[in-house]
Amino acid sequence: MSVARGTIAGMTSIDEPLLLKTAAEYGVPGPVAQELMARTRPCLYLVLDRELPESQRESARPAARTGGLPALPEGVDWPEGREPLVLSIDCAALPQDVLDIELPADGQLLFFTHISYPPESSAVLHVPAGARTTERAATYEFMGEAMEATVYEPRTLYPVPGLTLDGDWEGGPQTSAFLDGDGAEDALERFEEAVLDLAYGGPRPGVCVQMGGFSDPWDMAPDEGDLVLFAQLAGQAIDYDVCTMNLIVGTREVIAARRYADLQYDQQT
């Protein structure tokens, strides 16, 4: 992604003059700022209403929900393993032309996985718009015994576009040279935070669901090589008592073709 005149890549509200002005305020040279922007990817944060930027609180439209019970079409069962429903996304309610990965234009994306310990299996399902669905019960029978799936508290989430940064971006020639100076590391860190907050429209949420962009892992980043981030779910965004980072990745081709069975899951604690 390169920096051009006007809005950068058409995906954020940060234009080049604002980028360079912000860089100057933090003592960061313009070429370093441009190297930073060249290593960004757009994302969508899904956040609670209290975490919305002030400028968006009156106009924000709900687009997702944590927890609850799944509503599935006839002939489509709860995924094998009875993993909890952790996230439902109304694709038509997401802002368009933001992400650089392809999501369905409408219908519901349902995410099933265990967030409290490594899941044996996980699933993402797409329920087409207009499909007749029935909410499934949490209770079921397994080997003659009555069982009950975990059901997390439903919480409404709102989409906010933002930017994410490649964790290795500081290896650029201009940035490497700048970091040789005294105090440069601190100035660069504060500038980086300022740019990402500007793209969000305010302080970014610490705990949230993120669609697309670069991952923010606690361990090794799973979005390497041909793999890109599809979704990142902080455990506490689903259940306040669960401290995990749940990352879902796939190739751009798999994501665009909706071959969600081929996605890969990584849970970090």
Tab-separated table of C-alpha atoms in Angstrom:
chain	number	residue	atom	x	y	z
A	1	MET	CA	0.000	0.000	0.000
A	2	SER	CA	1.499	3.333	-0.940
A	3	VAL	CA	0.815	6.876	0.160
A	4	ALA	CA	-0.983	8.928	-2.445
A	5	ARG	CA	-2.590	12.348	-2.546
A	6	GLY	CA	-5.957	12.495	-0.814
A	7	THR	CA	-7.198	9.682	1.349
A	8	ILE	CA	-4.670	6.890	1.735
A	9	ALA	CA	-5.845	3.858	-0.249
A	10	GLY	CA	-9.392	5.201	0.052
A	11	MET	CA	-9.704	3.297	3.324
A	12	THR	CA	-8.966	5.799	6.090
A	13	SER	CA	-9.642	9.411	6.899
A	14	ILE	CA	-5.906	10.130	7.115
A	15	ASP	CA	-4.672	12.009	4.068
A	16	GLU	CA	-1.035	12.701	3.291
A	17	PRO	CA	-0.952	16.297	4.606
A	18	LEU	CA	-2.404	15.121	7.938
A	19	LEU	CA	0.045	12.217	8.057
A	20	LEU	CA	3.028	14.502	7.505
A	21	LYS	CA	1.694	17.124	9.926
A	22	THR	CA	1.316	14.473	12.616
A	23	ALA	CA	4.808	13.146	11.905
A	24	ALA	CA	6.273	16.640	12.326
A	25	GLU	CA	4.489	17.033	15.664
A	26	TYR	CA	6.252	13.937	16.957
A	27	GLY	CA	9.628	14.738	15.427
A	28	VAL	CA	9.384	11.968	12.823
A	29	PRO	CA	10.698	12.660	9.281
A	30	GLY	CA	8.217	12.514	6.402
A	31	PRO	CA	9.950	9.584	4.629
A	32	VAL	CA	9.679	7.533	7.834
A	33	ALA	CA	5.961	8.326	8.042
A	34	GLN	CA	5.537	7.156	4.457
A	35	GLU	CA	7.333	3.890	5.232
A	36	LEU	CA	4.918	3.357	8.107
A	37	MET	CA	1.857	3.914	5.924
A	38	ALA	CA	3.234	1.569	3.275
A	39	ARG	CA	3.130	-1.246	5.867
A	40	THR	CA	-0.460	-0.783	7.037
A	41	ARG	CA	-3.593	-2.776	6.322
A	42	PRO	CA	-7.172	-1.661	6.926
A	43	CYS	CA	-9.380	-3.457	9.415
A	44	LEU	CA	-12.813	-3.276	10.974
A	45	TYR	CA	-13.065	-3.207	14.740
A	46	LEU	CA	-16.300	-4.559	16.228
A	47	VAL	CA	-16.819	-2.809	19.551
A	48	LEU	CA	-19.351	-2.126	22.282
A	49	ASP	CA	-21.232	1.166	22.096
A	50	ARG	CA	-19.199	2.657	24.944
A	51	GLU	CA	-16.004	2.158	22.901
A	52	LEU	CA	-17.286	3.986	19.817
A	53	PRO	CA	-15.440	7.181	18.868
A	54	GLU	CA	-17.375	10.232	20.026
A	55	SER	CA	-18.013	11.345	16.445
A	56	GLN	CA	-19.770	8.054	15.586
A	57	ARG	CA	-21.995	7.482	18.609
A	58	GLU	CA	-25.129	9.045	17.144
A	59	SER	CA	-24.875	7.463	13.692
A	60	ALA	CA	-23.435	4.032	14.538
A	61	ARG	CA	-25.385	1.035	13.246
A	62	PRO	CA	-25.162	-2.382	14.947
A	63	ALA	CA	-23.454	-5.009	12.816
A	64	ALA	CA	-22.610	-7.938	15.074
A	65	ARG	CA	-23.359	-9.760	18.300
A	66	THR	CA	-21.345	-11.898	20.646
A	67	GLY	CA	-22.767	-15.102	22.090
A	68	GLY	CA	-26.396	-16.124	22.030
A	69	LEU	CA	-27.865	-19.106	20.183
A	70	PRO	CA	-27.380	-19.750	16.453
A	71	ALA	CA	-30.236	-19.365	13.964
A	72	LEU	CA	-29.595	-21.931	11.215
A	73	PRO	CA	-31.391	-22.957	8.015
A	74	GLU	CA	-33.181	-26.278	7.767
A	75	GLY	CA	-30.701	-29.088	7.189
A	76	VAL	CA	-27.785	-27.166	8.729
A	77	ASP	CA	-26.901	-28.410	12.185
A	78	TRP	CA	-24.830	-26.930	14.976
A	79	PRO	CA	-21.225	-27.696	13.954
A	80	GLU	CA	-19.760	-31.001	15.093
A	81	GLY	CA	-18.278	-30.642	18.538
A	82	ARG	CA	-20.974	-28.206	19.713
A	83	GLU	CA	-18.493	-25.353	20.057
A	84	PRO	CA	-20.191	-22.211	21.419
A	85	LEU	CA	-21.431	-19.530	19.088
A	86	VAL	CA	-19.064	-16.673	19.892
A	87	LEU	CA	-19.854	-14.152	17.148
A	88	SER	CA	-22.564	-13.372	14.579
A	89	ILE	CA	-21.968	-10.709	11.917
A	90	ASP	CA	-24.615	-9.054	9.740
A	91	CYS	CA	-22.504	-8.611	6.616
A	92	ALA	CA	-24.881	-6.088	5.016
A	93	ALA	CA	-24.439	-3.793	8.044
A	94	LEU	CA	-20.645	-3.614	7.686
A	95	PRO	CA	-19.125	-0.537	6.037
A	96	GLN	CA	-18.341	-1.309	2.409
A	97	ASP	CA	-15.006	-0.851	0.583
A	98	VAL	CA	-12.986	-0.823	3.795
A	99	LEU	CA	-11.249	-4.194	4.011
A	100	ASP	CA	-8.693	-5.622	1.587
A	101	ILE	CA	-10.167	-9.118	2.034
A	102	GLU	CA	-13.501	-10.160	0.559
A	103	LEU	CA	-16.429	-10.766	2.904
A	104	PRO	CA	-19.967	-11.665	1.809
A	105	ALA	CA	-22.038	-8.610	0.908
A	106	ASP	CA	-25.001	-9.879	2.908
A	107	GLY	CA	-26.179	-12.735	5.066
A	108	GLN	CA	-24.791	-13.750	8.438
A	109	LEU	CA	-21.329	-15.005	9.362
A	110	LEU	CA	-21.455	-17.272	12.406
A	111	PHE	CA	-18.294	-18.140	14.369
A	112	PHE	CA	-18.195	-21.260	16.548
A	113	THR	CA	-15.166	-21.990	18.728
A	114	HIS	CA	-14.026	-22.559	22.304
A	115	ILE	CA	-12.319	-19.430	23.640
A	116	SER	CA	-11.460	-20.720	27.119
A	117	TYR	CA	-9.145	-23.544	26.023
A	118	PRO	CA	-7.757	-24.794	22.704
A	119	PRO	CA	-10.687	-25.963	20.563
A	120	GLU	CA	-10.642	-29.448	19.080
A	121	SER	CA	-12.573	-28.027	16.158
A	122	SER	CA	-13.949	-24.645	15.111
A	123	ALA	CA	-16.195	-23.423	12.326
A	124	VAL	CA	-17.337	-20.356	10.410
A	125	LEU	CA	-20.691	-20.636	8.626
A	126	HIS	CA	-22.321	-18.230	6.177
A	127	VAL	CA	-26.110	-18.117	6.317
A	128	PRO	CA	-27.401	-16.512	3.080
A	129	ALA	CA	-29.657	-13.476	3.268
A	130	GLY	CA	-33.330	-14.403	3.177
A	131	ALA	CA	-32.782	-17.985	4.300
A	132	ARG	CA	-35.483	-19.277	6.624
A	133	THR	CA	-33.788	-20.088	9.912
A	134	THR	CA	-34.670	-21.545	13.286
A	135	GLU	CA	-32.890	-20.755	16.528
A	136	ARG	CA	-31.311	-23.948	17.828
A	137	ALA	CA	-31.538	-25.022	21.455
A	138	ALA	CA	-28.494	-25.291	23.677
A	139	THR	CA	-29.576	-28.713	24.941
A	140	TYR	CA	-28.780	-31.878	23.001
A	141	GLU	CA	-28.258	-35.585	23.518
A	142	PHE	CA	-24.866	-37.266	23.371
A	143	MET	CA	-24.522	-41.037	23.792
A	144	GLY	CA	-27.866	-41.130	25.560
A	145	GLU	CA	-27.055	-38.333	27.985
A	146	ALA	CA	-28.545	-34.844	28.072
A	147	MET	CA	-25.898	-32.201	27.375
A	148	GLU	CA	-25.918	-28.425	27.122
A	149	ALA	CA	-23.733	-26.259	24.918
A	150	THR	CA	-22.077	-23.163	26.356
A	151	VAL	CA	-24.034	-20.002	25.588
A	152	TYR	CA	-22.264	-16.682	26.025
A	153	GLU	CA	-24.057	-13.459	26.915
A	154	PRO	CA	-25.262	-11.597	23.805
A	155	ARG	CA	-23.652	-8.177	23.412
A	156	THR	CA	-24.262	-5.845	20.490
A	157	LEU	CA	-21.185	-4.733	18.543
A	158	TYR	CA	-20.656	-1.785	16.204
A	159	PRO	CA	-18.162	-1.576	13.301
A	160	VAL	CA	-15.418	1.057	13.221
A	161	PRO	CA	-12.842	1.216	10.392
A	162	GLY	CA	-9.219	1.419	11.436
A	163	LEU	CA	-5.645	0.704	10.445
A	164	THR	CA	-3.258	-1.990	11.602
A	165	LEU	CA	0.493	-2.064	11.272
A	166	ASP	CA	2.875	-4.810	10.248
A	167	GLY	CA	4.944	-5.698	13.306
A	168	ASP	CA	8.131	-5.697	11.183
A	169	TRP	CA	7.589	-2.318	9.543
A	170	GLU	CA	10.549	-0.646	11.297
A	171	GLY	CA	12.988	-2.504	9.045
A	172	GLY	CA	12.597	0.046	6.237
A	173	PRO	CA	15.776	1.959	5.288
A	174	GLN	CA	14.498	5.399	6.304
A	175	THR	CA	13.113	4.134	9.588
A	176	SER	CA	16.230	2.104	10.429
A	177	ALA	CA	18.389	5.173	9.885
A	178	PHE	CA	16.080	7.329	11.998
A	179	LEU	CA	16.172	4.860	14.884
A	180	ASP	CA	19.924	5.374	15.197
A	181	GLY	CA	19.220	8.797	16.745
A	182	ASP	CA	18.704	9.551	20.454
A	183	GLY	CA	15.069	9.422	21.562
A	184	ALA	CA	13.934	8.217	18.167
A	185	GLU	CA	12.400	4.973	19.411
A	186	ASP	CA	10.093	6.768	21.848
A	187	ALA	CA	9.107	9.377	19.241
A	188	LEU	CA	8.364	6.660	16.707
A	189	GLU	CA	6.231	4.675	19.142
A	190	ARG	CA	4.161	7.745	20.050
A	191	PHE	CA	3.750	8.657	16.360
A	192	GLU	CA	2.646	5.114	15.517
A	193	GLU	CA	-0.018	5.203	18.238
A	194	ALA	CA	-1.186	8.639	17.094
A	195	VAL	CA	-1.641	7.500	13.481
A	196	LEU	CA	-3.593	4.384	14.428
A	197	ASP	CA	-5.796	6.365	16.814
A	198	LEU	CA	-6.439	8.983	14.123
A	199	ALA	CA	-7.574	6.251	11.746
A	200	TYR	CA	-9.975	4.933	14.407
A	201	GLY	CA	-11.268	8.386	15.304
A	202	GLY	CA	-10.141	8.206	18.929
A	203	PRO	CA	-8.319	5.878	21.327
A	204	ARG	CA	-8.525	2.346	19.953
A	205	PRO	CA	-10.200	-0.344	22.072
A	206	GLY	CA	-7.886	-2.649	23.967
A	207	VAL	CA	-10.280	-5.624	23.933
A	208	CYS	CA	-12.393	-6.215	20.847
A	209	VAL	CA	-13.134	-8.266	17.758
A	210	GLN	CA	-11.170	-7.352	14.635
A	211	MET	CA	-11.909	-8.302	11.042
A	212	GLY	CA	-9.036	-8.176	8.553
A	213	GLY	CA	-5.848	-6.181	8.919
A	214	PHE	CA	-2.653	-7.416	10.555
A	215	SER	CA	-2.991	-9.566	13.650
A	216	ASP	CA	-1.988	-8.341	17.098
A	217	PRO	CA	-0.858	-11.667	18.543
A	218	TRP	CA	0.409	-12.540	21.997
A	219	ASP	CA	2.837	-15.057	20.495
A	220	MET	CA	3.894	-15.828	16.931
A	221	ALA	CA	1.805	-14.093	14.277
A	222	PRO	CA	-0.186	-16.679	12.291
A	223	ASP	CA	-0.737	-14.321	9.324
A	224	GLU	CA	2.509	-14.959	7.489
A	225	GLY	CA	3.346	-15.906	3.923
A	226	ASP	CA	0.121	-16.387	1.958
A	227	LEU	CA	-2.028	-16.374	5.084
A	228	VAL	CA	-3.919	-13.202	6.032
A	229	LEU	CA	-6.020	-12.450	9.068
A	230	PHE	CA	-9.720	-13.174	8.685
A	231	ALA	CA	-10.759	-12.449	12.267
A	232	GLN	CA	-9.199	-11.876	15.668
A	233	LEU	CA	-11.310	-12.367	18.792
A	234	ALA	CA	-10.062	-11.374	22.216
A	235	GLY	CA	-11.518	-13.822	24.737
A	236	GLN	CA	-12.621	-10.968	27.001
A	237	ALA	CA	-14.661	-9.492	24.142
A	238	ILE	CA	-16.854	-12.606	24.462
A	239	ASP	CA	-16.526	-13.401	28.179
A	240	TYR	CA	-14.928	-10.984	30.654
A	241	ASP	CA	-13.347	-13.893	32.566
A	242	VAL	CA	-11.515	-15.437	29.589
A	243	CYS	CA	-8.047	-14.104	28.721
A	244	THR	CA	-7.165	-15.629	25.353
A	245	MET	CA	-6.436	-14.351	21.860
A	246	ASN	CA	-8.205	-16.293	19.133
A	247	LEU	CA	-6.954	-15.800	15.585
A	248	ILE	CA	-8.426	-17.100	12.341
A	249	VAL	CA	-6.388	-16.965	9.129
A	250	GLY	CA	-6.609	-18.155	5.552
A	251	THR	CA	-5.418	-17.321	2.090
A	252	ARG	CA	-7.137	-14.530	0.203
A	253	GLU	CA	-8.419	-17.110	-2.270
A	254	VAL	CA	-9.991	-19.261	0.465
A	255	ILE	CA	-11.625	-16.217	2.064
A	256	ALA	CA	-12.956	-14.845	-1.239
A	257	ALA	CA	-14.348	-18.261	-2.242
A	258	ARG	CA	-15.994	-18.653	1.195
A	259	ARG	CA	-14.218	-21.954	1.759
A	260	TYR	CA	-14.418	-21.362	5.480
A	261	ALA	CA	-13.786	-25.023	6.296
A	262	ASP	CA	-10.209	-24.392	5.115
A	263	LEU	CA	-9.548	-21.561	7.584
A	264	GLN	CA	-6.908	-22.100	10.260
A	265	TYR	CA	-7.365	-21.351	13.968
A	266	ASP	CA	-4.777	-20.345	16.552
A	267	GLN	CA	-5.485	-19.723	20.232
A	268	GLN	CA	-2.867	-17.910	22.285
A	269	THR	CA	-2.811	-17.568	26.074
